[in-house]
Coordinates of C-alpha atoms in Angstrom, one line a residue:
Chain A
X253 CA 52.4 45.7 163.0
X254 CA 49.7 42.8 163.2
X255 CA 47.2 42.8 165.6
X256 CA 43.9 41.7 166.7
X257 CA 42.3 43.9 169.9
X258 CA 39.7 44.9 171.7
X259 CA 40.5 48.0 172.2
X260 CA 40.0 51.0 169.9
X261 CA 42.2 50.9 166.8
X262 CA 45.3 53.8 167.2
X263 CA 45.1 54.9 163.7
X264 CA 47.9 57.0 163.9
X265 CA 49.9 54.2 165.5
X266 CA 49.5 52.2 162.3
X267 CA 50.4 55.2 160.7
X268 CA 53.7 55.5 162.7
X269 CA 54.1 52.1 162.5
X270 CA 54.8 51.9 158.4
X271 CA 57.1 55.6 158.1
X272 CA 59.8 54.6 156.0
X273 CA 62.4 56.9 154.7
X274 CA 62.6 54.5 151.6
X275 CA 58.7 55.2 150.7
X276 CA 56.6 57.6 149.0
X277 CA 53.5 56.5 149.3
X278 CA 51.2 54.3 152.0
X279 CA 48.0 53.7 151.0
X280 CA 45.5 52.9 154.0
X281 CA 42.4 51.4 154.2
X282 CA 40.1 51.6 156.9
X283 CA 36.7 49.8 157.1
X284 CA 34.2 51.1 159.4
X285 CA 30.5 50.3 160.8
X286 CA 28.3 51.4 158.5
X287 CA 24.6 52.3 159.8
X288 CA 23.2 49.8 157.5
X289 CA 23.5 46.6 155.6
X290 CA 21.1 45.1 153.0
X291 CA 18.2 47.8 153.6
X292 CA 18.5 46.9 157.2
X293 CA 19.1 49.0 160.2
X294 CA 22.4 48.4 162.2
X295 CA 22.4 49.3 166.0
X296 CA 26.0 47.5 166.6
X297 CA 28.5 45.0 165.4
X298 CA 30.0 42.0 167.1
X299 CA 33.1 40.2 166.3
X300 CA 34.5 37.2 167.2
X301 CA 38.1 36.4 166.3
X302 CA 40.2 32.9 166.4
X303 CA 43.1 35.2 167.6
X304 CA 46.2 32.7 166.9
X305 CA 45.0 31.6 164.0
X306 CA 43.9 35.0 162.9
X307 CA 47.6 36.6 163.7
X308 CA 48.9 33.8 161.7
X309 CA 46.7 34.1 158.8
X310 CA 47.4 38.3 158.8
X311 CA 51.0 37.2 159.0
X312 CA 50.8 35.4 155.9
X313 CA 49.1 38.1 154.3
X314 CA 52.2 40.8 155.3
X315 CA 54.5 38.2 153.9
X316 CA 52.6 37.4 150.9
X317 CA 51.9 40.8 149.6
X318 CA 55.7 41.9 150.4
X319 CA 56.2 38.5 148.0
X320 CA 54.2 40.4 145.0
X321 CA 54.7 44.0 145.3
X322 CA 57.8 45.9 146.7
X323 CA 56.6 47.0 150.3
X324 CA 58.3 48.6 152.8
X325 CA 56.0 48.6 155.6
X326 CA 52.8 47.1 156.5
X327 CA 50.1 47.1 159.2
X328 CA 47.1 45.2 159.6
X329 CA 45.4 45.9 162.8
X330 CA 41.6 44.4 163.7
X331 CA 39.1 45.0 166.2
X332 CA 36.8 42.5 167.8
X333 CA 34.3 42.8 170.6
X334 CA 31.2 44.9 170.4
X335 CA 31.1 48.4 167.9
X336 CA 29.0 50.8 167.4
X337 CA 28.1 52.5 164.4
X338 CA 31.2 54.9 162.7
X339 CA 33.6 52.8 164.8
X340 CA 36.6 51.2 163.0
X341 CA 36.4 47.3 162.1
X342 CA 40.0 47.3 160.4
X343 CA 43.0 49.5 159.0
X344 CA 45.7 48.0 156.7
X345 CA 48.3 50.5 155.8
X346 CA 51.0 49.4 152.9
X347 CA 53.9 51.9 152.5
X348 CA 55.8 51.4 149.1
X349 CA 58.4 53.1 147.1
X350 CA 55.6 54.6 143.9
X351 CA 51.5 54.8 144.4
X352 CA 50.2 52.2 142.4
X353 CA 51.7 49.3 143.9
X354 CA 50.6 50.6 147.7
X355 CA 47.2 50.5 146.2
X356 CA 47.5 47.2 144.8
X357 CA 49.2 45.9 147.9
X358 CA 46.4 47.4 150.1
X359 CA 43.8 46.3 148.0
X360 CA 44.9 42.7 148.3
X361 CA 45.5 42.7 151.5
X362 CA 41.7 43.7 152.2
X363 CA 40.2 41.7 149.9
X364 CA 42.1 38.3 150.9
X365 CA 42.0 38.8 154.8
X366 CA 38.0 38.8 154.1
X367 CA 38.3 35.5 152.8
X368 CA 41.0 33.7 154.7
X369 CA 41.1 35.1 158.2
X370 CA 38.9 33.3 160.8
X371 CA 37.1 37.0 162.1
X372 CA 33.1 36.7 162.3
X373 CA 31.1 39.4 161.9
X374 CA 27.5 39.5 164.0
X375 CA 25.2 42.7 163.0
X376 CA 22.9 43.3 165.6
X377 CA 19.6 45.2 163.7
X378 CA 16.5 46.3 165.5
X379 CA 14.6 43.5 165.0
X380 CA 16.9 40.5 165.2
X381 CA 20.8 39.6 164.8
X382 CA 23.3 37.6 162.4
X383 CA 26.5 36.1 161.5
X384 CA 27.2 37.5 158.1
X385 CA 27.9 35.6 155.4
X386 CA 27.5 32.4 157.5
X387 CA 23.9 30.5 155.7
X388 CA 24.2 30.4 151.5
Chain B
X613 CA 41.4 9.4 171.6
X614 CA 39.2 12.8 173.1
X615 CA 39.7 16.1 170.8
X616 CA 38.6 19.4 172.4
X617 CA 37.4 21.4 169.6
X618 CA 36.8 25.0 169.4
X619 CA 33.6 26.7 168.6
X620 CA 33.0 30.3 167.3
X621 CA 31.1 32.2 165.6
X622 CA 27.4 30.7 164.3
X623 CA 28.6 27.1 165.4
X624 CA 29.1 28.6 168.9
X625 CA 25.3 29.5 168.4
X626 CA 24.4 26.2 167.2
X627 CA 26.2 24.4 169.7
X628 CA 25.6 26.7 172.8
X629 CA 29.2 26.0 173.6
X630 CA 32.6 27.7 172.8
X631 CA 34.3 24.0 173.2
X632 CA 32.9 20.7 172.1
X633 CA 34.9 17.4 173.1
X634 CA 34.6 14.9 170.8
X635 CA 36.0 10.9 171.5
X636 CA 37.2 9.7 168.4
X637 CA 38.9 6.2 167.0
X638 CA 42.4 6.5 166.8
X639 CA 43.4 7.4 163.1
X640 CA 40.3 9.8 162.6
X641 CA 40.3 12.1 159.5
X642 CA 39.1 15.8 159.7
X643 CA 35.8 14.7 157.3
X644 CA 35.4 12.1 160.3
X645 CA 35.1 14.8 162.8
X646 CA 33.2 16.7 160.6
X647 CA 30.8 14.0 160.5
X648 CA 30.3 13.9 163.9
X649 CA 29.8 17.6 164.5
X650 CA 27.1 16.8 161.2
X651 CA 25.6 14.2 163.0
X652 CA 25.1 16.0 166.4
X653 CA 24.6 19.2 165.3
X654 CA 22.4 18.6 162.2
X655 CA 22.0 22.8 161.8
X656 CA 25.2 23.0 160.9
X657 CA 24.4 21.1 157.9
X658 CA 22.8 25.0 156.5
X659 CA 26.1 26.7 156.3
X660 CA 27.5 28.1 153.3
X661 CA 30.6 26.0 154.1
X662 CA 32.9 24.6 157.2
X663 CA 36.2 23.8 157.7
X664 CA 38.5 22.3 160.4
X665 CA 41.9 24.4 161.2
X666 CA 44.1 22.2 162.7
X667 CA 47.2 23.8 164.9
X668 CA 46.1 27.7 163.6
X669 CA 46.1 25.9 159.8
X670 CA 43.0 25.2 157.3
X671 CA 43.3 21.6 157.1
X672 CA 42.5 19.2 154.1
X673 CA 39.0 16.3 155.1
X674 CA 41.4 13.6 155.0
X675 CA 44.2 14.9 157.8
X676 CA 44.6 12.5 160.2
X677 CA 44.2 13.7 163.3
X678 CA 46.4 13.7 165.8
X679 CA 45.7 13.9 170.0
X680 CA 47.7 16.7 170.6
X681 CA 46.5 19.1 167.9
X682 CA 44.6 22.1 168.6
X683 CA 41.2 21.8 166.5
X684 CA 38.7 24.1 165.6
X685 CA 35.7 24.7 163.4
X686 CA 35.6 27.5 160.9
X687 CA 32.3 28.7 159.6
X688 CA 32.2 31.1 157.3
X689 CA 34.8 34.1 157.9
X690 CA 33.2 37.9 157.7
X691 CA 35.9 40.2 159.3
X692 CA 37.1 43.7 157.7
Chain C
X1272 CA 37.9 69.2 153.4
X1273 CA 40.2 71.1 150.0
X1274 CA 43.0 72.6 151.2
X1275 CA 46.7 73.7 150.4
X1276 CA 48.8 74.5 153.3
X1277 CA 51.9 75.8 154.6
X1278 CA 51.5 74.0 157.4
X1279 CA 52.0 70.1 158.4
X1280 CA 48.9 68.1 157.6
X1281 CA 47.3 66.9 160.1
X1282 CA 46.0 63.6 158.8
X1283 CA 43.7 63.0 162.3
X1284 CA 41.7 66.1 161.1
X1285 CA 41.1 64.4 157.5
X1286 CA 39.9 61.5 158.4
X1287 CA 37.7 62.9 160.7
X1288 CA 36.3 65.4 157.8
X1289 CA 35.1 61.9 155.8
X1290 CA 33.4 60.6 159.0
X1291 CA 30.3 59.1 157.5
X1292 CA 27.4 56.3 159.2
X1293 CA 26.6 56.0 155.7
X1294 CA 30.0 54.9 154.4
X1295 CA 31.8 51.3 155.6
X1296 CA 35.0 52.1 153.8
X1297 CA 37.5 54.7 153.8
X1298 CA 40.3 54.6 151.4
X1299 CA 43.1 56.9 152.4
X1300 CA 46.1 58.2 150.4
X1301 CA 49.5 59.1 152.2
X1302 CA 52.0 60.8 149.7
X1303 CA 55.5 61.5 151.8
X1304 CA 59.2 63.1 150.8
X1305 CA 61.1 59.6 149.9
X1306 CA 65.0 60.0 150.6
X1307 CA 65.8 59.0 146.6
X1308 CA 64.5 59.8 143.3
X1309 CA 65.9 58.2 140.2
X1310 CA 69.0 56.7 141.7
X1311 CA 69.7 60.0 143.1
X1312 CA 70.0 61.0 147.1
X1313 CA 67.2 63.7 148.0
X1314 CA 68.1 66.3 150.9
X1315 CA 64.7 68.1 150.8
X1316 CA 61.8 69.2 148.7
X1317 CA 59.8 72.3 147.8
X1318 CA 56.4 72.9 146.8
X1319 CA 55.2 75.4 144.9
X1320 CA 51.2 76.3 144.3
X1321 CA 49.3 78.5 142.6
X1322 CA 46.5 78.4 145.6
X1323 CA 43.4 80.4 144.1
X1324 CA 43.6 77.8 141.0
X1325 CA 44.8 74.8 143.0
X1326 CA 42.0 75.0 145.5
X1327 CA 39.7 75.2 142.1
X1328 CA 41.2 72.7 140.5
X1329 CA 41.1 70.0 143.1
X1330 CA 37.7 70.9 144.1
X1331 CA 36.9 70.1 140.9
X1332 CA 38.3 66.5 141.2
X1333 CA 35.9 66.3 144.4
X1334 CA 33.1 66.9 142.7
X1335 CA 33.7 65.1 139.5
X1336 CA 34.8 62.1 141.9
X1337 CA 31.3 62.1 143.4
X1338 CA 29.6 62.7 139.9
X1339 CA 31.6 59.0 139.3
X1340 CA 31.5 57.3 142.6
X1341 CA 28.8 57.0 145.5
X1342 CA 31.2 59.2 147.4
X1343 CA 30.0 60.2 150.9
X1344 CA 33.0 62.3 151.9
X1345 CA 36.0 63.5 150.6
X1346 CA 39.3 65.4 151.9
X1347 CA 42.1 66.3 149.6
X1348 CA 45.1 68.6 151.2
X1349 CA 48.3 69.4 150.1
X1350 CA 51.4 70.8 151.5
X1351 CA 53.5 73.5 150.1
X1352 CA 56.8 75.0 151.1
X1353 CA 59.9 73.3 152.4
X1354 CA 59.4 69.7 153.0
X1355 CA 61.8 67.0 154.7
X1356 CA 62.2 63.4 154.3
X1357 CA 59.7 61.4 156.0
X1358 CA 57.2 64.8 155.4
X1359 CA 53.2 64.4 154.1
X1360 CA 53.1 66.1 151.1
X1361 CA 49.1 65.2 150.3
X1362 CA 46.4 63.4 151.9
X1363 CA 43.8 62.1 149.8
X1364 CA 40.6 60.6 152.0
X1365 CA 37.8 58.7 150.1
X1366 CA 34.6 57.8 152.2
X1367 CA 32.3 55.6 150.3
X1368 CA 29.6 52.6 151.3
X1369 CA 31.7 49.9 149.9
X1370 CA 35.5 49.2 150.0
X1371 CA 35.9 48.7 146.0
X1372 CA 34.7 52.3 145.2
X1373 CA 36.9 53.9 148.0
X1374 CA 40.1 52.8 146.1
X1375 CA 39.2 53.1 142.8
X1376 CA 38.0 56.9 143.8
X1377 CA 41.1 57.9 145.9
X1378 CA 43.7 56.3 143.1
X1379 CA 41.8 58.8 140.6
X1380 CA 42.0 61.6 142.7
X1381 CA 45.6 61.1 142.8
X1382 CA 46.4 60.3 139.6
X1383 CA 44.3 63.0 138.3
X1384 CA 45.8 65.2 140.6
X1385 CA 49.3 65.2 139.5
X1386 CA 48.0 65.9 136.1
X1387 CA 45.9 68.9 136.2
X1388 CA 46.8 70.5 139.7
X1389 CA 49.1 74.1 139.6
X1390 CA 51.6 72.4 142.1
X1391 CA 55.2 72.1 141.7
X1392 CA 58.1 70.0 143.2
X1393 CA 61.7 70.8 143.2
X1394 CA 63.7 68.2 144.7
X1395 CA 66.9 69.9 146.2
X1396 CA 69.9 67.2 146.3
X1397 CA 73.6 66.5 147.6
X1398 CA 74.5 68.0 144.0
X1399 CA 72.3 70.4 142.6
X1400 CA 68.2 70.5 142.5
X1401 CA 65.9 70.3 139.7
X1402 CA 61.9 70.9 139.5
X1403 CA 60.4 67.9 138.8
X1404 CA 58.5 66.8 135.2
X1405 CA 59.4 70.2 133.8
X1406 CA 61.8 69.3 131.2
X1407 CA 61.1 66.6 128.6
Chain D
X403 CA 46.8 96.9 127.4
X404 CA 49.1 95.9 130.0
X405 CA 48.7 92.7 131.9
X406 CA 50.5 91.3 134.5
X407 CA 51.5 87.6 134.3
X408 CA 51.7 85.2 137.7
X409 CA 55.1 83.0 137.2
X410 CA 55.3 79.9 139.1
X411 CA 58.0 76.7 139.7
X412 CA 60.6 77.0 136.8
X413 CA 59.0 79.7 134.7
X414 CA 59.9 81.9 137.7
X415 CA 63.6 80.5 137.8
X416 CA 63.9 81.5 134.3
X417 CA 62.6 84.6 134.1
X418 CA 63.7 85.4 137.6
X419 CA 60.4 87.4 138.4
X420 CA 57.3 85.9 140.3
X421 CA 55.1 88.3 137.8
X422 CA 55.7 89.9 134.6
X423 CA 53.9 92.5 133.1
X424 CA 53.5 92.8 129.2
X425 CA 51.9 95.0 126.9
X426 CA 49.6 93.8 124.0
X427 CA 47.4 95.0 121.6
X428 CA 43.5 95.0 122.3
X429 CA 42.1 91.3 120.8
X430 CA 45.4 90.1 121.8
X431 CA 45.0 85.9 122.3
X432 CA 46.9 83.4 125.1
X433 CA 49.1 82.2 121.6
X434 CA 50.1 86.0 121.2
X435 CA 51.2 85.8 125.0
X436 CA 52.9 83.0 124.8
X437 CA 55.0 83.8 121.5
X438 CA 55.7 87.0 123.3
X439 CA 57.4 84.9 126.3
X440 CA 59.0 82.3 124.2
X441 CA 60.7 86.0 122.3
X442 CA 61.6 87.7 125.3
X443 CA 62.8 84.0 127.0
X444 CA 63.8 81.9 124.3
X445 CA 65.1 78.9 127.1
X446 CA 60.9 78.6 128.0
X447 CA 61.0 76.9 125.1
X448 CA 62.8 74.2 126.3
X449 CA 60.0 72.8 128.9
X450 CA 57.9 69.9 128.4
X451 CA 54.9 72.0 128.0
X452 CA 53.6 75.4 128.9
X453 CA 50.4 76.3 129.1
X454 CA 48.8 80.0 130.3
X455 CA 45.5 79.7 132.8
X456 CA 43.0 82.7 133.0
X457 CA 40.9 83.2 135.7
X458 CA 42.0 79.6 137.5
X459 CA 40.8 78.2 134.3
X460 CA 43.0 76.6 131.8
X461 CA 43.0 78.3 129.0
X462 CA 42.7 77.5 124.7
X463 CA 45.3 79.2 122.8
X464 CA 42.8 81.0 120.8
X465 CA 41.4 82.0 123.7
X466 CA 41.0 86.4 123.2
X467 CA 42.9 88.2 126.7
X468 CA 40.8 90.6 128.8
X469 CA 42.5 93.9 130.7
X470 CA 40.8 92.4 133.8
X471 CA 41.8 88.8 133.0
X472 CA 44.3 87.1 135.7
X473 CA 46.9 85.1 133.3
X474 CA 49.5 82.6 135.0
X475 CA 52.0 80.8 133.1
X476 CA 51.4 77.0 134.3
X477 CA 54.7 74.9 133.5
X478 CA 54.6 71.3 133.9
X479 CA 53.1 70.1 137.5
X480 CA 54.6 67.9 139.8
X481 CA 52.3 68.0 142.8
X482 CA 51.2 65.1 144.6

């Protein structure tokens, strides 16, 4: 399952979506607002997503990481619109035959799609706004 | 030949648009529409980087462009 | 959220035990009944625990977790009793600020786990059954 | 004095009981418990490891036994 929405994120879904008879272990990683960033105070999130491109790039990422480690299943599910604090941003769920590679796999997963998929992240504070990571 | 390119994110700010069109010379590069955007939009020379996907793919400065290609500008990605 | 039950686990209810504003990341991890174990076909599984010391034991790894990681909430629950393919066996869930912590926290408690924690596994197969690890 | 031993996973198979009492003599220590299972089971001897806890606590084997200790044996674990 690979999907961008604007709706709520189904964790159980993603769950569901990655049961395989064949694995013993999913690892799932689920990133959420946080109340604050930098010492400053978050009221709510925005994000903008380039959804083809985005789908494509996540696609690449399942097939990629089913390239290094021996997965079963994946899911990689993100949110965009307006969030509030505690709300989930993203959930990646690997399911593999042993533990350390779903780890591995997961971990990858999360730490590439921050790099390589065209999502932009705007945290509204009290006292002004801004597209993360956009100005050196 | 007239590109329609897409805007998100900070250069949607910058701009104040979520599509710029852009008339180019037949046989234009990425880095040429780059400059263009540079030129027009000289704020957009204070990003940590920006990159042109061309048809949902990261594209090299010296593509050619082509006038059916989907373009779009690619500030510097934050999701997760 | 420590726990060892006879029960299914209900993963819903763990993840909302390490609901944090404070944290951004949530490393979750999904240990189910795979249908083979060294080249041989498992039918089911049973779980054994020694509850007073299991619950001591993996409150323990809670607290030494925190003691190692800026961990803002943590669930760890394991089933016991008769278990079918496809079945949770443990849920690990790792609420922490930042992503890289959550992982490295939830693939100790895990590994850590299945060292020190009074919990056994027999796997029943086609042929015969065996409890896991106990022979050398 | 008399204490009764908790049995769990494969110890239990073996001895067929889920406790066990056994009889020692006053200072007796967690190595004098174990020898005395290893004589009266000699096939315990055959596990990976076994180790005895006392009071949910894993204990040394020089480690003296208390009447009002609770001893489990603790065969190899496999949880997770």
């Amino acid at each position: 399952m690979i999907a961008v929405t604007d709706q709520p994120i189904d964790i159980q879904a993603c769950l569901d979506a990655v049961q395989s008879e064949r694995a013993g272990a999913v690892d799932v990683f689920i990133g959420t607002v946080r109340n604050h960033n930098n010492a400053r105070s978050v009221v709510r999130l925005e994000y903008e997503s380039f959804d083809s491109m985005a789908i494509r790039k996540m696609t690449e990422l399942a097939e990629e990481a089913a390239r290094r480690w021996p997965v079963e299943k994946i899911a990689i599910v993100h949110r965009k619109g307006v969030l509030s604090i505690g709300d989930v941003a993203v959930v990646i769920a690997v399911a593999t035959p042993h533990r350390a590679e779903s780890f591995e796999a997961c971990r990858w997963v999360i730490d590439t799609l921050k790099q390589v998929v065209p999502i932009w992240k705007k945290e509204i504070y009290d006292d002004g706004e801004e597209w993360l990571e956009a100005h050196p | 030949m007239e590109l329609t390119v897409h805007l998100f994110g900070i250069t949607r700010d910058i701009t104040r648009k979520s599509r710029h069109t852009v008339v180019l010379e037949e046989g234009s590069s990425v880095q040429d529409l780059l400059r263009r955007f540079y030129t027009e939009y000289p704020e957009l020379e204070g990003l940590k980087s920006l990159v042109v996907a061309v048809n949902d793919e990261y594209a090299e400065p010296t593509q050619v462009l082509n006038i059916r290609d989907e373009v779009a500008l690619i500030p510097p990605v934050s999701g997760g």
